[in-house]
Coordinates of C-alpha atoms and ligand atoms in Angstrom, one line a residue:
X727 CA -12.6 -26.4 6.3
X728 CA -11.5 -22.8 7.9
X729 CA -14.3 -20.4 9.2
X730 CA -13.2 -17.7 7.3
X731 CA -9.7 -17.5 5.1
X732 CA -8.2 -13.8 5.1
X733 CA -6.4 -13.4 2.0
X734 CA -3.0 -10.4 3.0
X735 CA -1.6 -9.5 6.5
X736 CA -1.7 -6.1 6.5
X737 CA -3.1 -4.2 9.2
X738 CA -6.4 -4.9 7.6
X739 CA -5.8 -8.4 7.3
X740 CA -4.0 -8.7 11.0
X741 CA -6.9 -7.2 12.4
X742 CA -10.0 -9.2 11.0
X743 CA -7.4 -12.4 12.5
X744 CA -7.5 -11.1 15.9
X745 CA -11.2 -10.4 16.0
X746 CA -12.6 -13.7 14.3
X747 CA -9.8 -15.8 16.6
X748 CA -11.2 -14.0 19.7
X749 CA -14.6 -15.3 18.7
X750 CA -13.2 -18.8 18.5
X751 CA -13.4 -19.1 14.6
X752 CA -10.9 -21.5 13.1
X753 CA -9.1 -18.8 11.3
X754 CA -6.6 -19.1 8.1
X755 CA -4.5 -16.3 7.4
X756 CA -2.6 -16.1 4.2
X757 CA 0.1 -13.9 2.9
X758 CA 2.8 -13.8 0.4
X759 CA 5.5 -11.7 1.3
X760 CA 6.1 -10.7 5.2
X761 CA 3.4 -9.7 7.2
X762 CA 2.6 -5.5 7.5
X763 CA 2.0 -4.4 4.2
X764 CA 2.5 -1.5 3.3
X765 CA 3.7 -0.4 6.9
X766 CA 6.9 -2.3 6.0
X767 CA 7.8 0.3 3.1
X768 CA 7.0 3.1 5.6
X769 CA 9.1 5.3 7.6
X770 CA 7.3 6.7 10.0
X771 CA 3.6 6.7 11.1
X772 CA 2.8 9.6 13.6
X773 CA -0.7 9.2 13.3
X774 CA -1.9 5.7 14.8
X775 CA -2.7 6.6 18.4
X776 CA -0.6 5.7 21.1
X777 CA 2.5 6.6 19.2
X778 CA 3.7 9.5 18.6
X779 CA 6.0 8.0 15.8
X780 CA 6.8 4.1 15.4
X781 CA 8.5 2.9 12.3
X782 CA 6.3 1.2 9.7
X783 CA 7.9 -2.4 10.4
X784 CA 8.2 -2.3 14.0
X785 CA 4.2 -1.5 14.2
X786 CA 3.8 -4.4 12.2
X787 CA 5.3 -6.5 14.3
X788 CA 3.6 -5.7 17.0
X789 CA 0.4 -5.9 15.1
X790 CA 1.0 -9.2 14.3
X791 CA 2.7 -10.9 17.4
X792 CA -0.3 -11.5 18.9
X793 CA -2.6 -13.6 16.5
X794 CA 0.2 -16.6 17.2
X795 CA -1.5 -17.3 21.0
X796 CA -4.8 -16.7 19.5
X797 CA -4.3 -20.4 17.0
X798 CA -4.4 -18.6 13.5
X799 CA -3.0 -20.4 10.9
X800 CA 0.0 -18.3 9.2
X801 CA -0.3 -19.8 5.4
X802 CA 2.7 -18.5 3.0
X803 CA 1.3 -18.2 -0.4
X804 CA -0.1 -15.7 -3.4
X805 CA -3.7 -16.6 -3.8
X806 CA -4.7 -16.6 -7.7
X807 CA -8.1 -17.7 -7.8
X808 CA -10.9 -18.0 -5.6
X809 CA -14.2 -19.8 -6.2
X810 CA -17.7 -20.5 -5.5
X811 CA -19.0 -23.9 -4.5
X812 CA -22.7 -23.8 -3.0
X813 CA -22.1 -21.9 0.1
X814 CA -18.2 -23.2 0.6
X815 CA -15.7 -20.9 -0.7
X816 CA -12.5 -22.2 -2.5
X817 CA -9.3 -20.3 -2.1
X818 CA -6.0 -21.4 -4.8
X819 CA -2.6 -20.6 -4.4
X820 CA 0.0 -21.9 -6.8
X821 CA 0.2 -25.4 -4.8
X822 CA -2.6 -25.5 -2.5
X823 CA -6.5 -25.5 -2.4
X824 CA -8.1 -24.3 1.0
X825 CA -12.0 -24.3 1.5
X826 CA -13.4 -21.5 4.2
X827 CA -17.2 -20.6 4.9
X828 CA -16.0 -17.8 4.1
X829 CA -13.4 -14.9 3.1
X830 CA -12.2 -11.8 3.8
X831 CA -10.2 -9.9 1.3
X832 CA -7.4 -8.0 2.3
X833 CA -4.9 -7.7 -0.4
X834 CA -4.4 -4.2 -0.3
X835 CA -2.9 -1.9 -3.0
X836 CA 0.7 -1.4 -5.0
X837 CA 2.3 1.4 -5.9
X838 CA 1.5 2.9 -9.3
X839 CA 4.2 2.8 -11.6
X840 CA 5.5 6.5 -14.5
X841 CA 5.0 4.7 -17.3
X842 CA 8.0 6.4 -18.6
X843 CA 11.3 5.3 -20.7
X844 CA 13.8 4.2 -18.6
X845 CA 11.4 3.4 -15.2
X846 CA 11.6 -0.1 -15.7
X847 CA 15.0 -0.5 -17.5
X848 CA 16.6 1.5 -14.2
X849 CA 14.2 -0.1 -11.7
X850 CA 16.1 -1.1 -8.7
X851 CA 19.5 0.8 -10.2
X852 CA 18.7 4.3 -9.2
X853 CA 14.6 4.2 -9.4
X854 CA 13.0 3.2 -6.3
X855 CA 9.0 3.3 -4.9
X856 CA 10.5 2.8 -1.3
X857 CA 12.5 5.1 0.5
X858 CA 12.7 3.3 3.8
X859 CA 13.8 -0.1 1.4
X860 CA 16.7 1.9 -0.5
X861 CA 17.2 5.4 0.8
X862 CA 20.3 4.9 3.1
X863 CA 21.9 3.6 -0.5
X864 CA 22.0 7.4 -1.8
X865 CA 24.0 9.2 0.9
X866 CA 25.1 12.8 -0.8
X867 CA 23.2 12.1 -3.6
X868 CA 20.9 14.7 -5.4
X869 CA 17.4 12.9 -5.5
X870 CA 14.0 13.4 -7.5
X871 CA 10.9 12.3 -5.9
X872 CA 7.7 11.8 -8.0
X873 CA 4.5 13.0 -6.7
X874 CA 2.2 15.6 -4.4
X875 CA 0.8 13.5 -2.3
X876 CA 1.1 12.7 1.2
X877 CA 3.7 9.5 0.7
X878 CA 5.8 11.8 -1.9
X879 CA 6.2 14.6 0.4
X880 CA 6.5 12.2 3.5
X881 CA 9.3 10.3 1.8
X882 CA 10.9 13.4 0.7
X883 CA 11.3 14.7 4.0
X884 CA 12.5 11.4 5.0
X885 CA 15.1 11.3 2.1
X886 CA 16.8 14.1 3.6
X887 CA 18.4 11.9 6.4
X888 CA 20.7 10.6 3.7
X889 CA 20.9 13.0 0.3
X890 CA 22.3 15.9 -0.4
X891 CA 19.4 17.3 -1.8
X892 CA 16.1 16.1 -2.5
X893 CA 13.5 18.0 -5.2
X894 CA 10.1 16.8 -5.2
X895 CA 8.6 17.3 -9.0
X896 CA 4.8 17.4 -8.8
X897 CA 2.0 18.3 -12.5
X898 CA 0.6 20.6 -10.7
X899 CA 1.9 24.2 -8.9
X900 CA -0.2 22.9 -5.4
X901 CA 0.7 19.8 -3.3
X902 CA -2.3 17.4 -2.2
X903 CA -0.2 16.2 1.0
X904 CA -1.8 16.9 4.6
X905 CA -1.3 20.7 5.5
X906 CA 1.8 19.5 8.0
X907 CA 3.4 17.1 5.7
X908 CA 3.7 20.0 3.7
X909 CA 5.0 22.6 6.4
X910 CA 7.7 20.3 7.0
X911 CA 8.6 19.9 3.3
X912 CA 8.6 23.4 2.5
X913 CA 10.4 24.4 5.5
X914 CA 13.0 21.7 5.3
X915 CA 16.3 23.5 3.2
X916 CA 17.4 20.7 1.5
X917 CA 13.9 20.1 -0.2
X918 CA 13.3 21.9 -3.7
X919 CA 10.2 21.9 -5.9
X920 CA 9.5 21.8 -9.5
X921 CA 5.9 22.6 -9.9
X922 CA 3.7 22.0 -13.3
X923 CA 6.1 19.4 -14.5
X924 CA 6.1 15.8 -15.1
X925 CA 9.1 13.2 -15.7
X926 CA 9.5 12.3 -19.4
X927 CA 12.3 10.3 -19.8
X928 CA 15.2 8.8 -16.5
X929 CA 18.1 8.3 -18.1
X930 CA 21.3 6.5 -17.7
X931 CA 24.0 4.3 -18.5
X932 CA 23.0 0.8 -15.7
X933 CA 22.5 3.9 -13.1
X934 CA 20.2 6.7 -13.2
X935 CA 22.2 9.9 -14.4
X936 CA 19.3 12.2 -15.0
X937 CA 16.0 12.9 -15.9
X938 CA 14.1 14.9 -18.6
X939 CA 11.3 17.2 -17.7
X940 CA 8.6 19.3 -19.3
X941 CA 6.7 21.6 -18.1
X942 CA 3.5 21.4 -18.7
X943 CA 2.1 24.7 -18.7
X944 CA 5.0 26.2 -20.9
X945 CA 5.6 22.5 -23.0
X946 CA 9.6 23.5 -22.3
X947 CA 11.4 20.5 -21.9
X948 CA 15.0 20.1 -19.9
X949 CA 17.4 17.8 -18.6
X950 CA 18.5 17.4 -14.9
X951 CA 21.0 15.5 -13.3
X952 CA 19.9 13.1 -10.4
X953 CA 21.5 10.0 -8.4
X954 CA 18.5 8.6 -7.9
X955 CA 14.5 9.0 -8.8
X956 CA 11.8 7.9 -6.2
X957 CA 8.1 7.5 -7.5
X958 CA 5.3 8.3 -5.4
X959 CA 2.5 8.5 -8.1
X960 CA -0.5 6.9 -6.1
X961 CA -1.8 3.5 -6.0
X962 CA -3.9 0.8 -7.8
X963 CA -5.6 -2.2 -5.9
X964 CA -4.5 -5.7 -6.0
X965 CA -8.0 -7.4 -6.9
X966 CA -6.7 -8.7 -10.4
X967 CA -7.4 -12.4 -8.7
X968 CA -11.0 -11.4 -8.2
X969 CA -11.6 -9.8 -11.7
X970 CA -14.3 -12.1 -12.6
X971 CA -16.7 -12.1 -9.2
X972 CA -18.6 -9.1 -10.5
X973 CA -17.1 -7.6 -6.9
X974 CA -15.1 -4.7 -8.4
X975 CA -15.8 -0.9 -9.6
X976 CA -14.3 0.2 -13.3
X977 CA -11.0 1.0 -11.5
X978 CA -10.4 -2.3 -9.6
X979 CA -11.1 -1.2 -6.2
X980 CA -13.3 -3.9 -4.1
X981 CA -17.3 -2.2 -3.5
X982 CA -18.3 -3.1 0.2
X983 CA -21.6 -1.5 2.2
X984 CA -20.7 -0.2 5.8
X985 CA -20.4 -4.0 7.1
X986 CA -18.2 -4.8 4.6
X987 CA -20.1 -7.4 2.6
X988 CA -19.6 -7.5 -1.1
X989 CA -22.0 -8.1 -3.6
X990 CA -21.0 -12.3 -2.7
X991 CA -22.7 -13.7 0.4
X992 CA -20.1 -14.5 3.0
X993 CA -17.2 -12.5 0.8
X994 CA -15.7 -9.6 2.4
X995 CA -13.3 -6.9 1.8
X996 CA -11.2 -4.4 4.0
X997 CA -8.3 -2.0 3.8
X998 CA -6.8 -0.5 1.1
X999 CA -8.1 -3.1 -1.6
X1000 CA -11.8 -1.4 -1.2
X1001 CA -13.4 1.4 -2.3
X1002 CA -13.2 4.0 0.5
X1003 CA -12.4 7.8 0.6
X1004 CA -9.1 7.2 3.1
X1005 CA -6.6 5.0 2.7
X1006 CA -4.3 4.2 6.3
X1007 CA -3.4 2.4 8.7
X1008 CA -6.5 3.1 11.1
X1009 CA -9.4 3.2 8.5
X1010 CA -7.7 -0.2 7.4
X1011 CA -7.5 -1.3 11.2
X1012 CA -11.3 -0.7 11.6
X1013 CA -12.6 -2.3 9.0
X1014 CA -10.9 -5.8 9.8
X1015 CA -12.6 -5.3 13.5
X1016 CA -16.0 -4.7 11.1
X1017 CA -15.4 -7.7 9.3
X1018 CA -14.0 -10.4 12.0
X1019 CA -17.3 -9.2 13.6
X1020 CA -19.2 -10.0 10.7
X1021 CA -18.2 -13.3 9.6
X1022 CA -19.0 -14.5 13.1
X1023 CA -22.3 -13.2 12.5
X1024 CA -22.6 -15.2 9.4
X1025 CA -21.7 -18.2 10.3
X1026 CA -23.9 -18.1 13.7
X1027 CA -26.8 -17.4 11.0
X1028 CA -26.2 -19.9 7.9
X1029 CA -23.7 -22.6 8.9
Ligands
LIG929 P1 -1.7 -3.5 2.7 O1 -0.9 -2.8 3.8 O2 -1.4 -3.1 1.3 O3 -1.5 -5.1 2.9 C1 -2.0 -6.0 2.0 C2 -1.2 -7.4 2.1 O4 -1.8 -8.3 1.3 C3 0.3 -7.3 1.7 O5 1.1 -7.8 2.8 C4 0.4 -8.1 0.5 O6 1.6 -8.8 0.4 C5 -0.8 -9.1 0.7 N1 -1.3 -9.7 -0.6 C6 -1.7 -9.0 -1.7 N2 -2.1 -9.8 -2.6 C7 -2.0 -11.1 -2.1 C8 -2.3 -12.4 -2.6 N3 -2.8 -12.5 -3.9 N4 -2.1 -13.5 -1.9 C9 -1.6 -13.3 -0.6 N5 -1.3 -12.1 -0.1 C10 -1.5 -11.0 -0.8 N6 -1.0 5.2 6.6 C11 -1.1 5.8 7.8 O7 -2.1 5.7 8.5 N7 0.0 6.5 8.2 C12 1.1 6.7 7.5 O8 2.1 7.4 8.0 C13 1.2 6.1 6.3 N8 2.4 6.2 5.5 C14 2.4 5.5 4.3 C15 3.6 5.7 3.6 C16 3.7 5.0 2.4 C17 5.0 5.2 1.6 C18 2.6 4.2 1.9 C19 2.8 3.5 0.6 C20 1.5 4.1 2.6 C21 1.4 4.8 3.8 N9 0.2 4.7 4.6 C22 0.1 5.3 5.8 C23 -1.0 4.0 4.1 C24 -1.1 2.6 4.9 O9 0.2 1.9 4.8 C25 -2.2 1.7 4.2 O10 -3.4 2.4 4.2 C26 -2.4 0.4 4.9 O11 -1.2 -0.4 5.0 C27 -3.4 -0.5 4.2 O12 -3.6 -1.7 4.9 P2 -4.2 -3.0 4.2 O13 -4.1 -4.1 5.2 O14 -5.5 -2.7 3.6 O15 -3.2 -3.3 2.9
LIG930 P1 -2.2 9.8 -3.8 O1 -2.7 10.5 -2.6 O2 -3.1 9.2 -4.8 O3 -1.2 10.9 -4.5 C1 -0.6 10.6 -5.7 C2 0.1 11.8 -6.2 O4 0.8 11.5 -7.5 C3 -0.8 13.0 -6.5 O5 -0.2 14.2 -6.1 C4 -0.9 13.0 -8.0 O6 -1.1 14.3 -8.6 C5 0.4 12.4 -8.5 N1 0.3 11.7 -9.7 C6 -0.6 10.7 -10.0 N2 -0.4 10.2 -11.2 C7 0.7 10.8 -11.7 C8 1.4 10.8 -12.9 N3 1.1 9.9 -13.9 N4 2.5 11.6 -13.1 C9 2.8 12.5 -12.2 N5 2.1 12.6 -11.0 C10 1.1 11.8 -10.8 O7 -1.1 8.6 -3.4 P2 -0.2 8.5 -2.1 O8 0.5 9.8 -1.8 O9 0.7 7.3 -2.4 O10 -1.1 8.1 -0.9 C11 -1.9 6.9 -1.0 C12 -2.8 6.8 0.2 O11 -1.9 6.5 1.4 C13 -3.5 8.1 0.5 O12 -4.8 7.7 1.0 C14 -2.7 8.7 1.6 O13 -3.5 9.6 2.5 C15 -2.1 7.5 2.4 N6 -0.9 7.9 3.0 C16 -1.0 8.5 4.2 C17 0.2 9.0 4.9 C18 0.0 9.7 6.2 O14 -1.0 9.7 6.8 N7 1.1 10.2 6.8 C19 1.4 8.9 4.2 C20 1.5 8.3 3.0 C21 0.3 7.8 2.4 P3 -2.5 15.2 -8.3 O15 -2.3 15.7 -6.9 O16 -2.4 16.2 -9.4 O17 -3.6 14.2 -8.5

């Protein structure tokens, strides 16, 4: 029986570790892939103080070195279902059952996928949703990156390390990326735009070859060719494993109050996976020291 289970090691997850360990809760934290998150598929953050730029996996490791001396319990695993019993809380993974007081969600949230012929056929053979994963594999090339929004344009700029060109298509004629993001795209001479325009069609015999377009003010559709296509279209939560606790908003994102309770006593959620206006690394950072805070609490009160 664990204190409290934290489902994800992000730097949501990593951070409600360190804060319930240092209150001497027996702490289980569980994660499927490698532990970061979404920092892993990140370039460069240049806005988590005390760096002026750290790449996206080395801050996770240094994140998570730490919660080792501290005696939390590293679980590998995908957690598919979770469970009320009385007051106990039961947490399944594909071979495993683990019982906590109680649990903090921290799964984060996955990159949103076009929807468009060809995505999935060419996934991983020209179409990529990580340029830190995959961009040094398109030196020279002539890329398309998907999106206005602060990873697209981030990305973008990044891209240009390795390709010969990089064009950034976006549905509207106005990018929603931070003010600088978009200084440094727009002064950067190997970026292009297409503005008012959205990705019909990647096409391509086993690699991508190019892409058709249309414009959606002027419906005029044409074809371009590109080496490679980079989608940057926003995110949706992973909370699919918590459809049925009555915990979720229409859209999928996890509804906390300011302590980050959910509408289930003992259940919390932080990061990404929640329903929040800002989604990063120090919004997620701060509500995993709100929630290791508030499990203690909880358990001092009812167990
Ligand atoms: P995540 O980082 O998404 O971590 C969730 C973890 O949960 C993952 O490791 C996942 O494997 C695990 N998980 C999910 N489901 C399960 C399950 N069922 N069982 C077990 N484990 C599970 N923010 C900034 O502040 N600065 C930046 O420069 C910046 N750049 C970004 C660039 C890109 C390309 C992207 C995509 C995001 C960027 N962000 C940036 C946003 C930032 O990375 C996120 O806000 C932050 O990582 C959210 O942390 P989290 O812990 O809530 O979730
Ligand atoms: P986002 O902010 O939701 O932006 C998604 C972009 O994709 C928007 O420009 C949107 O267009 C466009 N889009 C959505 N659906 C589309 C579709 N079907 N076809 C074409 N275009 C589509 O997502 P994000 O950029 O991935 O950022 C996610 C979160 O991470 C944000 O909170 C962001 O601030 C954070 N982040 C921060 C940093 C940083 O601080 N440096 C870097 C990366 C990410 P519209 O603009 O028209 O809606």
């Amino acid at each position: 029986m664990y204190d409290t289970i934290i489902i994800g090691a992000g730097p949501a997850g990593i951070t409600a570790a360190l804060y319930a360990a240092r209150s001497n809760l027996k702490v289980a934290l569980i994660e499927r892939g490698i532990p970061g998150g979404q920092m892993n598929n990140t370039s460069d953050i240049e806005n988590y103080p005390g760096y002026t730029n750290i790449s996206g996996p080395e801050l996770a490791e240094k994140m998570f070195e730490p919660l080792e001396n501290l005696g939390v319990e590293h679980l590998f695993g995908a957690v598919e279902k979770i469970e009320q019993q009385g007051t106990i809380k039961k947490v399944y993974t594909e071979d495993d059952v683990f019982e906590s007081k109680t649990l903090i969600i921290a799964t984060g949230a996955f990159h949103r996928h076009l929807g468009v012929p060809g995505e999935e056929e060419l996934n991983s053979r020209g179409v990529s949703y990580c340029a830190v994963c995959d961009g040094a594999f398109f030196r020279d090339e002539d890329l398309l990156v998907v999106g206005g929004g602060d990873s697209a344009v981030e990305e973008a700029v990044f891209l240009t390390r390795f390709a010969k060109t990089v064009t950034i298509i976006h549905r509207r004629n106005e990018l929603r990326a931070q003010k600088l993001l978009q200084d440094r795209a727009f002064a950067n001479e190997k970026i292009h735009f297409i503005w008012d325009s959205v990705v019909q069609e990647i096409k391509g015999d086993n690699r991508v070859q190019s892409v058709v377009v249309e414009n959606v003010k002027t419906g005029e559709v044409s074809e371009h060719e590109f080496g490679g296509v980079f989608i940057y279209v926003g995110l949706d939560p992973v909370s699919e494993f918590v459809k049925d606790l009555g915990i979720t908003n229409e859209s999928g994102w996890i509804v906390t109050d300011h302590h980050m309770k959910t509408a289930i006593s003992g259940i919390y959620a932080i990061g990404d996976v929640r329903e929040k206006d800002l989604r990063q690394v120090t919004t997620a950072v701060g509500d995993g020291a709100i929630a290791g805070q508030e499990v203690y609490k909880y358990i001092t009160e009812n167990c």
